[in-house]
Amino acid sequence: MLVFSIIASALAPGLALLTYFYLKDRYDQEPLHIVVKIFLLGFLIVFPVMILQRGMILWFGDNPVVNSLIISAGVEEFLKWFVLYHLIFNHIEFDEPYDGILYATAISLGFATVENVMYAWYSQAAFGPMMIRALLPVSGHAMFGVIMGYYIGHAKFTDGKSSRGFLLLSLLLPWMWHGLYDLILSMMTHYWLWFIIPLMVLLWYGGMGKISRANNRSPFRMIKRDEEVKT
């Protein structure tokens, strides 16, 4: 029973947030099986991330700045972006800007969920620590996914050099925010909460705006309005 409670508490935040972002798709919801597949791919990339990070720590040492910006944020965001770009960017179901946000949050939440399960399993975490992880690491990964997906959606539906610029931003911006998040946690041992809470509020505020703007650029927006008028 205890094992079940630990696993359930670790899975719940990621699944709840994934459901939230899935339902935020106003105009043309994605096939659920593809969203779940991308979520599960987030599970799988944990293992190459762990291998790469272990090797880089042995190579670079345990410098907190390098660890936060390159080894942690850099490796994690790059692999999520790499998988997303090669599997989803040209997929036929990626047919509106919000889809980028949905798929990016799916892979990010899959990754965060495995991290959460591993933390809960090995530390036998109680309710308090698991609640903090739901509000911070899992929620943080979701917001990094929103940023990544927003600019991937821009890149998908923009032509020429601007498309490449947005694609670059889809990697660099979540990397930057993730690095800042990790840097606060690793460098500020006593006062980190005073910095991390405003950061999370800022990320969520910006993320909600990106979700709204992505939905407003949907090519299905006018079609749905016409259908509502006819009915």
mmCIF file with all atom_site columns, N, CA and C in Angstrom, residues 2 6-7 9-10 114-131 133:
data_model
loop_
_atom_site.group_PDB
_atom_site.id
_atom_site.type_symbol
_atom_site.label_atom_id
_atom_site.label_alt_id
_atom_site.label_comp_id
_atom_site.label_asym_id
_atom_site.label_entity_id
_atom_site.label_seq_id
_atom_site.pdbx_PDB_ins_code
_atom_site.Cartn_x
_atom_site.Cartn_y
_atom_site.Cartn_z
_atom_site.occupancy
_atom_site.B_iso_or_equiv
_atom_site.pdbx_formal_charge
_atom_site.auth_seq_id
_atom_site.auth_comp_id
_atom_site.auth_asym_id
_atom_site.auth_atom_id
_atom_site.pdbx_PDB_model_num
ATOM 1  N N  . LEU A 1 2   ? 1.951  1.234  0.781   1.00 0.00 ? 2   LEU A N  1
ATOM 2  C CA . LEU A 1 2   ? 2.857  2.379  0.831   1.00 0.00 ? 2   LEU A CA 1
ATOM 3  C C  . LEU A 1 2   ? 3.493  2.625  -0.527  1.00 0.00 ? 2   LEU A C  1
ATOM 4  N N  . ILE A 1 6   ? 3.214  6.042  -2.825  1.00 0.00 ? 6   ILE A N  1
ATOM 5  C CA . ILE A 1 6   ? 4.395  6.787  -3.275  1.00 0.00 ? 6   ILE A CA 1
ATOM 6  C C  . ILE A 1 6   ? 4.335  6.998  -4.788  1.00 0.00 ? 6   ILE A C  1
ATOM 7  N N  . ILE A 1 7   ? 4.053  5.904  -5.518  1.00 0.00 ? 7   ILE A N  1
ATOM 8  C CA . ILE A 1 7   ? 4.012  6.000  -6.984  1.00 0.00 ? 7   ILE A CA 1
ATOM 9  C C  . ILE A 1 7   ? 2.871  6.907  -7.443  1.00 0.00 ? 7   ILE A C  1
ATOM 10 N N  . SER A 1 9   ? 1.457  9.402  -5.808  1.00 0.00 ? 9   SER A N  1
ATOM 11 C CA . SER A 1 9   ? 1.753  10.812 -5.512  1.00 0.00 ? 9   SER A CA 1
ATOM 12 C C  . SER A 1 9   ? 2.796  11.375 -6.460  1.00 0.00 ? 9   SER A C  1
ATOM 13 N N  . ALA A 1 10  ? 3.664  10.501 -6.982  1.00 0.00 ? 10  ALA A N  1
ATOM 14 C CA . ALA A 1 10  ? 4.688  10.947 -7.932  1.00 0.00 ? 10  ALA A CA 1
ATOM 15 C C  . ALA A 1 10  ? 4.119  11.119 -9.333  1.00 0.00 ? 10  ALA A C  1
ATOM 16 N N  . VAL A 1 114 ? 9.085  10.918 -14.424 1.00 0.00 ? 114 VAL A N  1
ATOM 17 C CA . VAL A 1 114 ? 10.056 9.871  -14.070 1.00 0.00 ? 114 VAL A CA 1
ATOM 18 C C  . VAL A 1 114 ? 11.004 10.372 -12.985 1.00 0.00 ? 114 VAL A C  1
ATOM 19 N N  . GLU A 1 115 ? 11.463 11.610 -13.124 1.00 0.00 ? 115 GLU A N  1
ATOM 20 C CA . GLU A 1 115 ? 12.300 12.201 -12.070 1.00 0.00 ? 115 GLU A CA 1
ATOM 21 C C  . GLU A 1 115 ? 11.572 12.159 -10.730 1.00 0.00 ? 115 GLU A C  1
ATOM 22 N N  . ASN A 1 116 ? 10.286 12.484 -10.750 1.00 0.00 ? 116 ASN A N  1
ATOM 23 C CA . ASN A 1 116 ? 9.489  12.510 -9.525  1.00 0.00 ? 116 ASN A CA 1
ATOM 24 C C  . ASN A 1 116 ? 9.343  11.126 -8.918  1.00 0.00 ? 116 ASN A C  1
ATOM 25 N N  . VAL A 1 117 ? 9.093  10.130 -9.765  1.00 0.00 ? 117 VAL A N  1
ATOM 26 C CA . VAL A 1 117 ? 8.963  8.749  -9.284  1.00 0.00 ? 117 VAL A CA 1
ATOM 27 C C  . VAL A 1 117 ? 10.274 8.264  -8.665  1.00 0.00 ? 117 VAL A C  1
ATOM 28 N N  . MET A 1 118 ? 11.391 8.564  -9.326  1.00 0.00 ? 118 MET A N  1
ATOM 29 C CA . MET A 1 118 ? 12.692 8.149  -8.806  1.00 0.00 ? 118 MET A CA 1
ATOM 30 C C  . MET A 1 118 ? 12.994 8.826  -7.472  1.00 0.00 ? 118 MET A C  1
ATOM 31 N N  . TYR A 1 119 ? 12.674 10.111 -7.381  1.00 0.00 ? 119 TYR A N  1
ATOM 32 C CA . TYR A 1 119 ? 12.888 10.833 -6.119  1.00 0.00 ? 119 TYR A CA 1
ATOM 33 C C  . TYR A 1 119 ? 12.039 10.228 -5.006  1.00 0.00 ? 119 TYR A C  1
ATOM 34 N N  . ALA A 1 120 ? 10.749 9.996  -5.303  1.00 0.00 ? 120 ALA A N  1
ATOM 35 C CA . ALA A 1 120 ? 9.842  9.450  -4.291  1.00 0.00 ? 120 ALA A CA 1
ATOM 36 C C  . ALA A 1 120 ? 10.258 8.048  -3.856  1.00 0.00 ? 120 ALA A C  1
ATOM 37 N N  . TRP A 1 121 ? 10.706 7.246  -4.821  1.00 0.00 ? 121 TRP A N  1
ATOM 38 C CA . TRP A 1 121 ? 11.066 5.864  -4.527  1.00 0.00 ? 121 TRP A CA 1
ATOM 39 C C  . TRP A 1 121 ? 12.323 5.770  -3.655  1.00 0.00 ? 121 TRP A C  1
ATOM 40 N N  . TYR A 1 122 ? 13.340 6.508  -4.044  1.00 0.00 ? 122 TYR A N  1
ATOM 41 C CA . TYR A 1 122 ? 14.619 6.381  -3.341  1.00 0.00 ? 122 TYR A CA 1
ATOM 42 C C  . TYR A 1 122 ? 14.669 7.148  -2.030  1.00 0.00 ? 122 TYR A C  1
ATOM 43 N N  . SER A 1 123 ? 13.874 8.201  -1.913  1.00 0.00 ? 123 SER A N  1
ATOM 44 C CA . SER A 1 123 ? 13.919 8.988  -0.677  1.00 0.00 ? 123 SER A CA 1
ATOM 45 C C  . SER A 1 123 ? 12.752 8.684  0.257   1.00 0.00 ? 123 SER A C  1
ATOM 46 N N  . GLN A 1 124 ? 11.815 7.819  -0.202  1.00 0.00 ? 124 GLN A N  1
ATOM 47 C CA . GLN A 1 124 ? 10.615 7.520  0.592   1.00 0.00 ? 124 GLN A CA 1
ATOM 48 C C  . GLN A 1 124 ? 9.947  8.816  1.043   1.00 0.00 ? 124 GLN A C  1
ATOM 49 N N  . ALA A 1 125 ? 9.743  9.723  0.092   1.00 0.00 ? 125 ALA A N  1
ATOM 50 C CA . ALA A 1 125 ? 9.310  11.080 0.408   1.00 0.00 ? 125 ALA A CA 1
ATOM 51 C C  . ALA A 1 125 ? 7.904  11.104 1.002   1.00 0.00 ? 125 ALA A C  1
ATOM 52 N N  . ALA A 1 126 ? 7.707  12.012 1.949   1.00 0.00 ? 126 ALA A N  1
ATOM 53 C CA . ALA A 1 126 ? 6.404  12.216 2.566   1.00 0.00 ? 126 ALA A CA 1
ATOM 54 C C  . ALA A 1 126 ? 5.579  13.188 1.729   1.00 0.00 ? 126 ALA A C  1
ATOM 55 N N  . PHE A 1 127 ? 4.381  13.501 2.223   1.00 0.00 ? 127 PHE A N  1
ATOM 56 C CA . PHE A 1 127 ? 3.456  14.338 1.461   1.00 0.00 ? 127 PHE A CA 1
ATOM 57 C C  . PHE A 1 127 ? 4.026  15.733 1.205   1.00 0.00 ? 127 PHE A C  1
ATOM 58 N N  . GLY A 1 128 ? 4.648  16.322 2.248   1.00 0.00 ? 128 GLY A N  1
ATOM 59 C CA . GLY A 1 128 ? 5.186  17.683 2.129   1.00 0.00 ? 128 GLY A CA 1
ATOM 60 C C  . GLY A 1 128 ? 6.196  17.841 1.005   1.00 0.00 ? 128 GLY A C  1
ATOM 61 N N  . PRO A 1 129 ? 7.270  17.030 0.999   1.00 0.00 ? 129 PRO A N  1
ATOM 62 C CA . PRO A 1 129 ? 8.244  17.129 -0.103  1.00 0.00 ? 129 PRO A CA 1
ATOM 63 C C  . PRO A 1 129 ? 7.642  16.852 -1.475  1.00 0.00 ? 129 PRO A C  1
ATOM 64 N N  . MET A 1 130 ? 6.692  15.931 -1.559  1.00 0.00 ? 130 MET A N  1
ATOM 65 C CA . MET A 1 130 ? 6.088  15.632 -2.849  1.00 0.00 ? 130 MET A CA 1
ATOM 66 C C  . MET A 1 130 ? 5.228  16.798 -3.335  1.00 0.00 ? 130 MET A C  1
ATOM 67 N N  . MET A 1 131 ? 4.587  17.507 -2.411  1.00 0.00 ? 131 MET A N  1
ATOM 68 C CA . MET A 1 131 ? 3.810  18.687 -2.784  1.00 0.00 ? 131 MET A CA 1
ATOM 69 C C  . MET A 1 131 ? 4.727  19.788 -3.309  1.00 0.00 ? 131 MET A C  1
ATOM 70 N N  . ARG A 1 133 ? 7.594  19.316 -4.746  1.00 0.00 ? 133 ARG A N  1
ATOM 71 C CA . ARG A 1 133 ? 8.064  18.891 -6.064  1.00 0.00 ? 133 ARG A CA 1
ATOM 72 C C  . ARG A 1 133 ? 6.983  19.109 -7.122  1.00 0.00 ? 133 ARG A C  1
#
